[in-house]
Coordinates of C-alpha atoms in Angstrom, one line a residue:
M3 CA 11.8 -23.0 -19.0
G4 CA 11.4 -19.5 -17.2
A5 CA 9.0 -18.5 -14.9
S6 CA 7.4 -15.7 -17.3
L7 CA 7.4 -18.1 -20.2
M8 CA 5.6 -20.7 -18.0
A9 CA 3.0 -18.1 -16.8
R10 CA 1.7 -17.6 -20.5
N11 CA 1.0 -21.4 -20.8
I12 CA 0.2 -22.8 -17.3
F13 CA -3.4 -22.0 -17.2
N14 CA -6.5 -21.0 -19.5
Q15 CA -7.7 -17.7 -18.8
P16 CA -11.2 -17.8 -17.2
P17 CA -14.5 -15.6 -18.2
R18 CA -14.4 -12.5 -16.1
N19 CA -17.8 -13.2 -14.3
E20 CA -18.4 -16.4 -12.1
T21 CA -22.1 -16.0 -13.6
E22 CA -21.4 -16.1 -17.2
S23 CA -23.2 -19.0 -18.6
G24 CA -21.8 -21.9 -20.4
A25 CA -19.6 -24.6 -19.1
P26 CA -15.5 -23.9 -19.1
S27 CA -13.9 -25.1 -22.2
P28 CA -10.3 -25.7 -21.3
T29 CA -8.1 -26.0 -24.5
P30 CA -7.4 -29.7 -24.7
P31 CA -4.3 -31.1 -25.2
K32 CA -2.7 -31.5 -28.6
A33 CA -2.8 -34.9 -29.7
A34 CA 0.5 -36.6 -29.1
K35 CA 2.2 -39.3 -31.1
L36 CA 2.7 -42.5 -29.3
P37 CA 5.9 -42.4 -27.5
G38 CA 8.5 -44.9 -28.0
S39 CA 9.0 -45.6 -24.4
V40 CA 7.1 -46.7 -21.2
G41 CA 8.3 -43.2 -19.8
G42 CA 7.3 -41.1 -22.6
L43 CA 3.7 -42.7 -22.7
R44 CA 3.6 -41.9 -18.7
D45 CA 4.3 -38.3 -19.4
S46 CA 2.0 -38.2 -22.0
L47 CA -0.7 -39.6 -19.7
R48 CA 0.5 -37.1 -16.9
E49 CA 0.1 -34.1 -19.5
I50 CA -3.8 -35.2 -20.5
T51 CA -4.6 -35.5 -16.6
A52 CA -3.0 -32.2 -15.8
N53 CA -5.4 -30.3 -18.3
S54 CA -8.6 -32.0 -17.1
I55 CA -11.3 -30.6 -14.7
R56 CA -11.8 -32.8 -11.5
D57 CA -14.4 -32.6 -8.7
I58 CA -12.6 -32.5 -5.3
E59 CA -13.9 -32.3 -2.0
P60 CA -13.3 -29.1 -0.6
N61 CA -11.8 -30.3 2.6
Q62 CA -9.1 -31.8 0.5
I63 CA -8.1 -28.3 -0.5
D64 CA -5.4 -26.2 1.6
M65 CA -5.9 -22.2 1.5
D66 CA -1.9 -22.1 0.4
G67 CA 0.1 -19.3 -0.8
L68 CA 0.2 -15.5 -0.2
R69 CA -2.8 -13.4 0.3
D70 CA -3.8 -11.1 -2.6
R71 CA -6.9 -9.6 -1.1
L72 CA -7.9 -7.8 2.0
V73 CA -11.3 -8.8 2.2
L74 CA -12.2 -12.7 1.5
E75 CA -15.3 -13.5 4.0
D76 CA -17.6 -10.6 3.2
S77 CA -21.1 -10.2 1.8
S78 CA -19.8 -10.9 -1.8
I79 CA -19.2 -14.5 -0.8
D80 CA -22.6 -14.9 0.2
E81 CA -23.8 -13.6 -3.3
L82 CA -21.5 -15.6 -5.0
A83 CA -22.5 -18.8 -3.1
E84 CA -26.2 -18.0 -4.2
S85 CA -25.2 -17.7 -7.7
I86 CA -23.5 -21.1 -7.7
R87 CA -26.4 -22.7 -5.8
K88 CA -28.6 -21.4 -8.7
H89 CA -26.3 -22.0 -11.6
G90 CA -23.7 -24.2 -10.6
Q91 CA -19.9 -23.5 -10.6
Q92 CA -19.1 -22.0 -14.0
V93 CA -15.5 -21.5 -13.7
P94 CA -13.2 -23.9 -12.2
I95 CA -10.3 -23.0 -9.5
M96 CA -6.7 -24.2 -9.7
V97 CA -4.9 -26.3 -7.4
R98 CA -1.5 -28.2 -7.2
P99 CA -0.9 -31.4 -5.6
S100 CA 0.2 -31.3 -2.0
A101 CA 3.1 -33.4 -0.4
Q102 CA 0.3 -35.3 1.5
P103 CA -1.7 -37.9 -0.4
D104 CA -5.1 -36.8 -1.8
R105 CA -4.7 -33.3 -0.8
Y106 CA -4.2 -30.0 -2.9
R107 CA -2.8 -26.5 -2.3
I108 CA -4.9 -23.8 -3.9
I109 CA -3.4 -21.7 -6.6
Y110 CA -6.4 -19.3 -7.3
G111 CA -10.2 -19.2 -6.8
R112 CA -10.1 -18.5 -3.1
R113 CA -13.3 -16.9 -3.0
R114 CA -15.1 -19.6 -5.4
L115 CA -13.7 -22.2 -2.8
A116 CA -15.1 -20.3 0.1
A117 CA -18.5 -20.0 -1.4
I118 CA -18.9 -23.7 -2.3
R119 CA -17.9 -24.5 1.3
K120 CA -21.1 -22.6 2.1
V121 CA -23.4 -24.2 -0.4
G122 CA -21.8 -27.8 -0.1
G123 CA -20.6 -30.4 -2.6
T124 CA -17.6 -30.8 -4.6
V125 CA -15.5 -27.7 -6.3
K126 CA -14.4 -28.2 -9.8
A127 CA -10.7 -27.8 -10.2
I128 CA -7.8 -27.6 -12.7
V129 CA -5.1 -29.5 -11.2
R130 CA -1.4 -28.2 -12.1
T131 CA 2.0 -29.4 -11.0
L132 CA 3.9 -26.1 -10.6
D133 CA 6.6 -24.7 -8.7
D134 CA 6.3 -21.7 -6.3
D135 CA 7.0 -19.0 -8.9
A136 CA 4.8 -20.5 -11.5
S137 CA 1.8 -20.9 -9.0
L138 CA 2.2 -17.5 -7.9
I139 CA 2.4 -16.0 -11.4
A140 CA -0.8 -17.9 -12.1
Q141 CA -2.5 -16.6 -9.2
G142 CA -1.6 -12.9 -9.6
Q143 CA -2.6 -13.1 -13.5
E144 CA -6.0 -14.7 -12.8
N145 CA -6.6 -12.2 -10.1
N146 CA -6.0 -9.4 -12.2
L147 CA -8.3 -10.8 -15.0
R148 CA -11.2 -11.7 -12.7
L149 CA -11.3 -8.7 -10.3
D150 CA -8.4 -6.0 -10.8
P151 CA -7.1 -5.8 -7.1
S152 CA -6.9 -2.3 -5.7
F153 CA -3.9 0.0 -5.6
I154 CA -3.2 -0.9 -2.0
E155 CA -4.0 -4.6 -2.3
K156 CA -1.4 -5.0 -4.9
S157 CA 1.2 -2.9 -2.8
L158 CA 0.5 -5.4 0.1
F159 CA 0.7 -8.3 -2.4
I160 CA 4.3 -7.0 -3.6
K161 CA 5.5 -6.6 0.1
E162 CA 4.6 -10.2 1.0
M163 CA 6.1 -11.5 -2.3
Q164 CA 9.4 -9.6 -1.7
E165 CA 9.5 -10.5 2.0
S166 CA 8.8 -14.1 0.9
G167 CA 12.0 -13.8 -1.2
Y168 CA 10.6 -13.9 -4.8
K169 CA 12.5 -12.6 -7.5
P170 CA 11.9 -9.2 -9.0
G171 CA 10.9 -10.7 -12.2
V172 CA 8.4 -13.2 -11.0
I173 CA 6.8 -10.4 -9.0
Q174 CA 6.5 -8.2 -12.2
D175 CA 5.0 -11.3 -13.9
A176 CA 2.3 -11.9 -11.4
L177 CA 0.8 -8.5 -11.4
G178 CA 1.8 -7.6 -15.0
L179 CA 3.8 -4.6 -13.7
T180 CA 7.0 -3.0 -14.8
R181 CA 10.1 -2.7 -12.5
Q182 CA 9.1 0.9 -11.7
G183 CA 5.7 0.0 -11.2
V184 CA 6.4 -2.5 -8.5
S185 CA 8.8 0.3 -7.0
N186 CA 6.0 2.7 -7.0
H187 CA 3.6 0.4 -5.0
R188 CA 6.7 -0.4 -2.5
V189 CA 7.3 3.2 -1.9
V190 CA 3.7 4.0 -0.6
I191 CA 3.3 0.9 1.5
E192 CA 6.6 1.0 3.3
Q193 CA 5.3 4.6 4.5
L194 CA 2.0 3.5 6.1
P195 CA 1.9 2.2 9.6
D196 CA 1.1 -1.4 10.3
G197 CA -2.8 -1.9 10.7
L198 CA -3.9 1.1 8.9
V199 CA -4.8 -0.6 5.5
Q200 CA -6.6 -3.3 7.4
L201 CA -8.7 -0.6 9.1
I202 CA -9.5 1.1 5.8
G203 CA -9.7 -1.8 3.6
P204 CA -9.2 -2.3 -0.3
A205 CA -10.5 1.1 -1.4
H206 CA -11.1 0.3 -4.8
G207 CA -10.8 3.5 -7.1
I208 CA -8.3 5.0 -4.4
G209 CA -5.0 5.3 -6.4
R210 CA -1.5 5.8 -5.8
R211 CA -1.4 9.7 -5.5
Q212 CA -4.2 9.6 -2.7
W213 CA -2.5 6.8 -1.0
G214 CA 0.8 8.8 -1.1
D215 CA -0.7 11.8 0.3
L216 CA -2.0 9.9 3.3
A217 CA 1.3 8.4 3.6
A218 CA 3.0 11.7 3.8
L219 CA 0.9 12.7 6.9
S220 CA 2.7 9.8 8.9
V221 CA 5.4 12.2 9.9
K222 CA 3.1 14.7 11.4
V223 CA 0.1 12.9 12.8
D224 CA -0.6 9.4 14.4
L225 CA -2.7 8.1 11.2
V226 CA -3.8 4.8 13.0
D227 CA -5.1 6.5 16.3
I228 CA -6.9 9.1 14.0
A229 CA -8.5 6.3 11.8
K230 CA -9.7 4.6 14.7
E231 CA -11.6 7.5 16.1
A232 CA -12.8 8.6 12.2
L233 CA -13.9 5.2 11.7
A234 CA -15.9 4.7 14.8
A235 CA -18.3 7.5 13.9
L236 CA -19.2 5.5 10.4
P237 CA -21.8 2.8 9.9
D238 CA -20.4 -0.7 9.8
D239 CA -21.5 -1.0 6.2
T240 CA -19.5 2.1 4.9
P241 CA -17.7 1.4 1.5
S242 CA -14.1 1.0 1.9
S243 CA -13.4 4.1 -0.3
E244 CA -15.6 6.4 1.8
K245 CA -13.5 5.0 4.9
F246 CA -10.5 6.2 3.3
Q247 CA -11.9 9.6 2.4
A248 CA -13.0 10.1 6.1
V249 CA -9.6 8.9 7.7
Y250 CA -7.8 11.2 5.1
S251 CA -9.7 14.2 5.8
A252 CA -9.4 13.7 9.7
C253 CA -5.4 13.2 9.4
S254 CA -5.4 16.3 7.0
S255 CA -7.5 18.4 9.5
K256 CA -5.4 17.1 12.6
A257 CA -2.1 17.7 10.7
R258 CA -3.3 21.5 10.0
S259 CA -4.5 22.1 13.6
D260 CA -1.1 20.8 15.1
K261 CA 1.0 23.0 12.8
K262 CA 2.6 25.5 15.2
P263 CA 2.3 29.2 14.1
P264 CA 5.2 30.7 12.6
N265 CA 7.4 32.4 15.5
R266 CA 7.2 36.2 15.1
G267 CA 9.5 37.0 17.6
L268 CA 9.1 39.0 20.7
T269 CA 9.5 42.8 20.2
S270 CA 9.7 45.3 23.1
V271 CA 10.0 49.2 23.0
I272 CA 13.0 50.7 24.5
N273 CA 12.4 54.2 26.0
D274 CA 14.9 56.8 27.3
E275 CA 14.6 58.2 30.9
N276 CA 11.8 60.6 30.1
G277 CA 9.6 57.7 28.6
S278 CA 10.0 58.8 25.0
S279 CA 10.5 55.8 22.4
L280 CA 14.1 55.3 21.1
G281 CA 13.4 52.4 19.0
T282 CA 12.4 48.6 19.3
L283 CA 14.4 45.5 20.1
T284 CA 12.9 42.0 18.4
I285 CA 14.3 38.7 19.3
D286 CA 13.3 35.6 17.9
E287 CA 14.8 32.1 17.1
K288 CA 17.2 33.6 14.2
A289 CA 18.2 37.0 15.1
I290 CA 18.2 39.8 17.2
A291 CA 17.3 43.1 15.6
L292 CA 17.4 46.5 16.8
K293 CA 15.2 49.1 15.0
V294 CA 15.5 52.9 15.3
T295 CA 13.2 55.2 13.2
K296 CA 15.2 57.9 11.8
K297 CA 11.7 60.2 11.7
D298 CA 11.1 59.9 15.4
N299 CA 15.0 60.3 16.6
P300 CA 16.8 61.8 13.3
E301 CA 20.0 63.0 15.1
F302 CA 20.1 59.9 17.2
G303 CA 19.5 57.7 14.0
Q304 CA 22.3 59.6 12.2
W305 CA 24.8 59.2 15.1
L306 CA 24.0 55.4 15.3
E307 CA 24.5 54.8 11.7
E308 CA 27.9 56.2 12.1
H309 CA 28.7 54.4 14.9
A310 CA 26.8 51.2 14.8
E311 CA 29.7 49.0 13.3
A312 CA 32.1 50.3 16.0
T313 CA 29.6 50.0 19.0
L314 CA 28.6 46.1 17.9
L315 CA 32.4 45.4 17.9
Q316 CA 32.9 47.0 21.4
L317 CA 29.9 44.9 22.7
F318 CA 31.6 41.9 21.1
V319 CA 34.8 42.3 22.9
Q320 CA 33.0 43.4 26.3
W321 CA 30.9 40.1 25.9
R322 CA 34.3 38.0 25.3
N323 CA 36.0 39.6 28.0
E324 CA 33.3 38.7 30.3
R325 CA 33.3 35.3 29.2
G326 CA 36.9 35.0 29.6
S327 CA 36.8 36.2 33.3
G328 CA 34.0 33.9 34.0
S329 CA 35.7 30.7 32.9

């Protein structure tokens, strides 16, 4: 069975909000006919057990898998813990058996697990025996349904999945993205320096274009240094999206101020022995220009027009001879 097909059947979609009333009602397994062998009976019992919700001690669950969010231990964990304290855990987490006896590896529900560890008591968990691909798909899809991760969180998750060797199809299924969608996220994250995203945070509401504009500035200024300076001036409780705006504004301003003005060249006036102007000589990085105004020197201007090509050729021959004699 392919990973993408498994992703549609391996877990029941939870309610969107933790505090929604009503206990969860996982879809019960279809009644199976009595198998004709002990092995078949064992498989049926295993399937029934896999679809049940168990009460598990939090210390039996390991925080496994790739991180899909930038912020876990934040004020929202305290709010979720208080909600669970008042109303109980309304939505189960999902775990899979560990190689060690009586231990489990979390698939999704990291925030709920962190909150219950604050409250105390057991955690309601659906136990599934899944391979790494199916586990990752379940994690990504459940996270998308419950709290849509920000653009940059998805980008980091994609980068971690690719670096961990997951196949493109698994990554696409985990986040519900097309191949082009995955590429769009990866292009941006690859341009951003290490540590910048951690300084800013998830920045919900900041999309691909804005992150792309910030990434483009990395070739002009040091984004991390400027970000640290800009964020140091903000209150600690500044929302992540506002941190992004402050960093982008500071980096844009720095890039504009560091931009060198165009070199307009050095212009000097050439005078004759009496001090009268003959013309101007302009030298810049690209050219040497001699300008004679016919209005001021009509006769000389006419003569130079007639002899300019021959004079330039003569100067070239002179330069070549001097170069040859000096070698």
